[in-house]
């Protein structure tokens, strides 16, 4: 079945350093979404990318969707302690108009040392 | 403007008992998704329901687990004869349409089987 992997599993950075997590799907996706989950919390939707090669920015966060629509990345510039949490990518495949559930990636846990 | 409401937040059950987890979607949302998150792991899709219909239950274990979303009232995820391996966080998400976009998750139910 469809698999979505993320690397790294865990990243520890000093506050102010940059951070990147990579997401790879075994199948072509119709869209990719990113979620953030704080420790003990629930996933919160960040953004959706739909077009091949699309790049979107949210303040210090930059999201990319690969040309083949099978991979994506999230880059955080100058991390802050508030960025701590697990970042999940999630993808879905369109099937001739039928609805589809999201398959979540394995997640990257980000720790930020002040 | 309540979000997705899940209750209880925490549930402790002895092995062999039944667990009932409830999810009330956001107002106007008729699509509900259940996900399970084991400790230190990602979110695994379980089941997708619309009002009175199960659309996709491909992620649900064949035995002991069932889900419903009646015409009136919340969606219910039911686990019969719980075992220690069922201990996890169970998250519900809802959406307005069946197209996978920007799920709104509830706060989850943390199930502990003792």
GROMACS .gro file of C-alpha atoms in nm:
model
  228
    1UNK     CA    1   0.000   0.000   0.000
    2UNK     CA    2   0.087   0.365  -0.010
    3UNK     CA    3   0.369   0.468   0.222
    4UNK     CA    4   0.490   0.812   0.323
    5UNK     CA    5   0.829   0.836   0.488
    6UNK     CA    6   0.993   1.134   0.653
    7UNK     CA    7   1.353   1.205   0.742
    8UNK     CA    8   1.501   1.270   0.982
    9UNK     CA    9   1.298   1.106   1.258
   10UNK     CA   10   1.441   1.348   1.510
   11UNK     CA   11   1.634   1.674   1.491
   12UNK     CA   12   1.785   1.873   1.774
   13UNK     CA   13   1.891   2.229   1.689
   14UNK     CA   14   2.011   2.538   1.872
   15UNK     CA   15   1.767   2.826   1.866
   16UNK     CA   16   1.836   3.035   1.558
   17UNK     CA   17   1.956   2.746   1.344
   18UNK     CA   18   1.764   2.631   1.040
   19UNK     CA   19   1.570   2.305   1.014
   20UNK     CA   20   1.447   2.094   0.724
   21UNK     CA   21   1.233   1.782   0.710
   22UNK     CA   22   1.184   1.575   0.396
   23UNK     CA   23   0.882   1.374   0.296
   24UNK     CA   24   0.877   1.096   0.035
   25UNK     CA   25   0.578   0.905  -0.095
   26UNK     CA   26   0.587   0.568  -0.266
   27UNK     CA   27   0.313   0.688  -0.502
   28UNK     CA   28   0.223   1.009  -0.685
   29UNK     CA   29   0.008   1.239  -0.476
   30UNK     CA   30  -0.270   1.474  -0.576
   31UNK     CA   31  -0.175   1.705  -0.292
   32UNK     CA   32   0.050   1.721   0.012
   33UNK     CA   33  -0.041   1.872   0.346
   34UNK     CA   34   0.169   1.959   0.648
   35UNK     CA   35   0.064   1.939   1.012
   36UNK     CA   36   0.231   2.030   1.340
   37UNK     CA   37   0.170   1.843   1.663
   38UNK     CA   38   0.296   1.988   1.988
   39UNK     CA   39   0.394   1.740   2.261
   40UNK     CA   40   0.073   1.608   2.416
   41UNK     CA   41  -0.137   1.791   2.161
   42UNK     CA   42  -0.325   1.717   1.844
   43UNK     CA   43  -0.221   1.771   1.482
   44UNK     CA   44  -0.284   2.120   1.351
   45UNK     CA   45  -0.311   2.188   0.980
   46UNK     CA   46  -0.041   2.419   0.843
   47UNK     CA   47  -0.070   2.422   0.465
   48UNK     CA   48  -0.164   2.235   0.149
   49UNK     CA   49   0.035   2.216  -0.177
   50UNK     CA   50  -0.134   2.099  -0.494
   51UNK     CA   51   0.075   2.191  -0.799
   52UNK     CA   52   0.392   2.023  -0.918
   53UNK     CA   53   0.693   2.228  -0.806
   54UNK     CA   54   0.481   2.455  -0.588
   55UNK     CA   55   0.651   2.661  -0.318
   56UNK     CA   56   0.463   2.836  -0.039
   57UNK     CA   57   0.587   3.047   0.249
   58UNK     CA   58   0.441   3.119   0.590
   59UNK     CA   59   0.666   3.363   0.775
   60UNK     CA   60   0.977   3.154   0.858
   61UNK     CA   61   0.834   2.833   0.708
   62UNK     CA   62   0.889   2.736   0.345
   63UNK     CA   63   0.706   2.441   0.191
   64UNK     CA   64   0.790   2.273  -0.139
   65UNK     CA   65   0.615   2.010  -0.348
   66UNK     CA   66   0.837   1.811  -0.580
   67UNK     CA   67   0.808   1.815  -0.959
   68UNK     CA   68   0.701   1.451  -0.966
   69UNK     CA   69   0.452   1.512  -0.683
   70UNK     CA   70   0.607   1.234  -0.479
   71UNK     CA   71   0.813   1.436  -0.234
   72UNK     CA   72   0.795   1.750  -0.030
   73UNK     CA   73   0.997   1.948   0.220
   74UNK     CA   74   0.943   2.189   0.504
   75UNK     CA   75   1.218   2.435   0.591
   76UNK     CA   76   1.216   2.655   0.900
   77UNK     CA   77   1.453   2.950   0.905
   78UNK     CA   78   1.599   3.065   1.237
   79UNK     CA   79   1.414   2.825   1.463
   80UNK     CA   80   1.251   2.942   1.784
   81UNK     CA   81   1.152   2.746   2.092
   82UNK     CA   82   0.789   2.778   1.984
   83UNK     CA   83   0.871   2.563   1.680
   84UNK     CA   84   0.912   2.256   1.901
   85UNK     CA   85   0.689   1.968   1.800
   86UNK     CA   86   0.644   1.691   1.549
   87UNK     CA   87   0.594   1.787   1.186
   88UNK     CA   88   0.392   1.550   0.971
   89UNK     CA   89   0.340   1.551   0.601
   90UNK     CA   90   0.022   1.388   0.472
   91UNK     CA   91  -0.078   1.300   0.121
   92UNK     CA   92  -0.380   1.187  -0.067
   93UNK     CA   93  -0.431   1.040  -0.411
   94UNK     CA   94  -0.716   1.136  -0.635
   95UNK     CA   95  -0.902   0.846  -0.789
   96UNK     CA   96  -1.129   0.968  -1.062
   97UNK     CA   97  -1.324   1.198  -0.836
   98UNK     CA   98  -1.364   0.953  -0.548
   99UNK     CA   99  -1.284   1.091  -0.209
  100UNK     CA  100  -0.967   0.983  -0.039
  101UNK     CA  101  -0.826   0.971   0.307
  102UNK     CA  102  -0.497   1.127   0.408
  103UNK     CA  103  -0.196   0.905   0.463
  104UNK     CA  104   0.037   1.056   0.719
  105UNK     CA  105   0.412   1.045   0.710
  106UNK     CA  106   0.621   0.907   0.992
  107UNK     CA  107   0.688   1.254   1.131
  108UNK     CA  108   0.996   1.451   1.234
  109UNK     CA  109   1.031   1.554   1.595
  110UNK     CA  110   1.201   1.891   1.630
  111UNK     CA  111   1.368   1.989   1.955
  112UNK     CA  112   1.500   2.345   1.992
  113UNK     CA  113   1.752   2.431   2.258
  114UNK     CA  114   1.738   2.792   2.378
  115UNK     CA  115  -1.798   2.802   1.690
  116UNK     CA  116  -1.683   2.482   1.855
  117UNK     CA  117  -1.422   2.275   1.682
  118UNK     CA  118  -1.412   1.898   1.669
  119UNK     CA  119  -1.509   1.769   2.010
  120UNK     CA  120  -1.383   1.438   2.139
  121UNK     CA  121  -1.463   1.276   2.467
  122UNK     CA  122  -1.348   1.151   2.696
  123UNK     CA  123  -1.001   1.307   2.686
  124UNK     CA  124  -0.860   1.020   2.888
  125UNK     CA  125  -1.002   0.671   2.923
  126UNK     CA  126  -0.870   0.386   3.134
  127UNK     CA  127  -0.999   0.037   3.073
  128UNK     CA  128  -0.907  -0.303   3.209
  129UNK     CA  129  -0.824  -0.577   2.963
  130UNK     CA  130  -1.142  -0.731   2.827
  131UNK     CA  131  -1.361  -0.426   2.881
  132UNK     CA  132  -1.518  -0.215   2.609
  133UNK     CA  133  -1.405   0.133   2.512
  134UNK     CA  134  -1.636   0.387   2.348
  135UNK     CA  135  -1.484   0.699   2.200
  136UNK     CA  136  -1.703   0.983   2.081
  137UNK     CA  137  -1.645   1.250   1.821
  138UNK     CA  138  -1.867   1.543   1.734
  139UNK     CA  139  -1.754   1.705   1.408
  140UNK     CA  140  -1.744   2.076   1.345
  141UNK     CA  141  -2.075   2.236   1.265
  142UNK     CA  142  -2.157   2.180   0.902
  143UNK     CA  143  -1.906   1.897   0.859
  144UNK     CA  144  -2.050   1.564   0.755
  145UNK     CA  145  -1.726   1.373   0.698
  146UNK     CA  146  -1.543   1.212   0.988
  147UNK     CA  147  -1.207   1.035   0.994
  148UNK     CA  148  -1.060   0.834   1.279
  149UNK     CA  149  -0.684   0.795   1.326
  150UNK     CA  150  -0.481   0.605   1.583
  151UNK     CA  151  -0.145   0.719   1.714
  152UNK     CA  152   0.068   0.477   1.909
  153UNK     CA  153   0.326   0.626   2.147
  154UNK     CA  154   0.615   0.787   1.958
  155UNK     CA  155   0.459   0.699   1.622
  156UNK     CA  156   0.267   0.864   1.342
  157UNK     CA  157  -0.103   0.872   1.270
  158UNK     CA  158  -0.255   0.563   1.116
  159UNK     CA  159  -0.581   0.590   0.926
  160UNK     CA  160  -0.859   0.373   1.063
  161UNK     CA  161  -1.193   0.464   0.913
  162UNK     CA  162  -1.375   0.732   0.712
  163UNK     CA  163  -1.746   0.787   0.762
  164UNK     CA  164  -2.022   1.009   0.638
  165UNK     CA  165  -2.358   1.033   0.806
  166UNK     CA  166  -2.496   0.678   0.839
  167UNK     CA  167  -2.233   0.539   0.600
  168UNK     CA  168  -1.890   0.384   0.632
  169UNK     CA  169  -1.696   0.498   0.326
  170UNK     CA  170  -1.356   0.343   0.392
  171UNK     CA  171  -1.265   0.114   0.680
  172UNK     CA  172  -0.948  -0.023   0.527
  173UNK     CA  173  -0.739   0.078   0.828
  174UNK     CA  174  -0.960  -0.072   1.091
  175UNK     CA  175  -0.872  -0.408   1.250
  176UNK     CA  176  -1.122  -0.671   1.139
  177UNK     CA  177  -1.202  -0.784   1.489
  178UNK     CA  178  -1.312  -0.597   1.801
  179UNK     CA  179  -1.322  -0.255   1.632
  180UNK     CA  180  -1.629  -0.086   1.488
  181UNK     CA  181  -1.734   0.266   1.401
  182UNK     CA  182  -2.057   0.445   1.330
  183UNK     CA  183  -2.178   0.793   1.249
  184UNK     CA  184  -2.553   0.800   1.304
  185UNK     CA  185  -2.795   1.050   1.159
  186UNK     CA  186  -2.819   1.216   1.496
  187UNK     CA  187  -2.539   1.240   1.749
  188UNK     CA  188  -2.164   1.194   1.746
  189UNK     CA  189  -1.952   0.942   1.565
  190UNK     CA  190  -1.858   0.649   1.788
  191UNK     CA  191  -1.545   0.435   1.772
  192UNK     CA  192  -1.602   0.118   1.969
  193UNK     CA  193  -1.334  -0.124   2.081
  194UNK     CA  194  -1.453  -0.446   2.235
  195UNK     CA  195  -1.247  -0.666   2.468
  196UNK     CA  196  -0.959  -0.422   2.480
  197UNK     CA  197  -0.601  -0.546   2.503
  198UNK     CA  198  -0.286  -0.363   2.613
  199UNK     CA  199  -0.187  -0.308   2.251
  200UNK     CA  200  -0.496  -0.088   2.204
  201UNK     CA  201  -0.340   0.175   2.432
  202UNK     CA  202  -0.296   0.478   2.208
  203UNK     CA  203  -0.426   0.823   2.127
  204UNK     CA  204  -0.730   0.815   1.903
  205UNK     CA  205  -0.789   1.127   1.699
  206UNK     CA  206  -1.096   1.225   1.507
  207UNK     CA  207  -1.095   1.476   1.224
  208UNK     CA  208  -1.378   1.625   1.026
  209UNK     CA  209  -1.414   1.800   0.695
  210UNK     CA  210  -1.690   1.976   0.510
  211UNK     CA  211  -1.647   1.782   0.189
  212UNK     CA  212  -1.500   1.445   0.106
  213UNK     CA  213  -1.199   1.600  -0.061
  214UNK     CA  214  -0.900   1.569   0.165
  215UNK     CA  215  -0.816   1.928   0.257
  216UNK     CA  216  -0.709   2.073   0.586
  217UNK     CA  217  -0.846   1.833   0.840
  218UNK     CA  218  -0.954   1.982   1.171
  219UNK     CA  219  -0.858   1.741   1.444
  220UNK     CA  220  -1.012   1.700   1.785
  221UNK     CA  221  -0.799   1.693   2.099
  222UNK     CA  222  -0.802   1.315   2.096
  223UNK     CA  223  -0.885   1.041   2.344
  224UNK     CA  224  -0.593   0.883   2.523
  225UNK     CA  225  -0.685   0.523   2.589
  226UNK     CA  226  -0.488   0.331   2.849
  227UNK     CA  227  -0.553  -0.040   2.894
  228UNK     CA  228  -0.437  -0.178   3.226
   0.00000   0.00000   0.00000
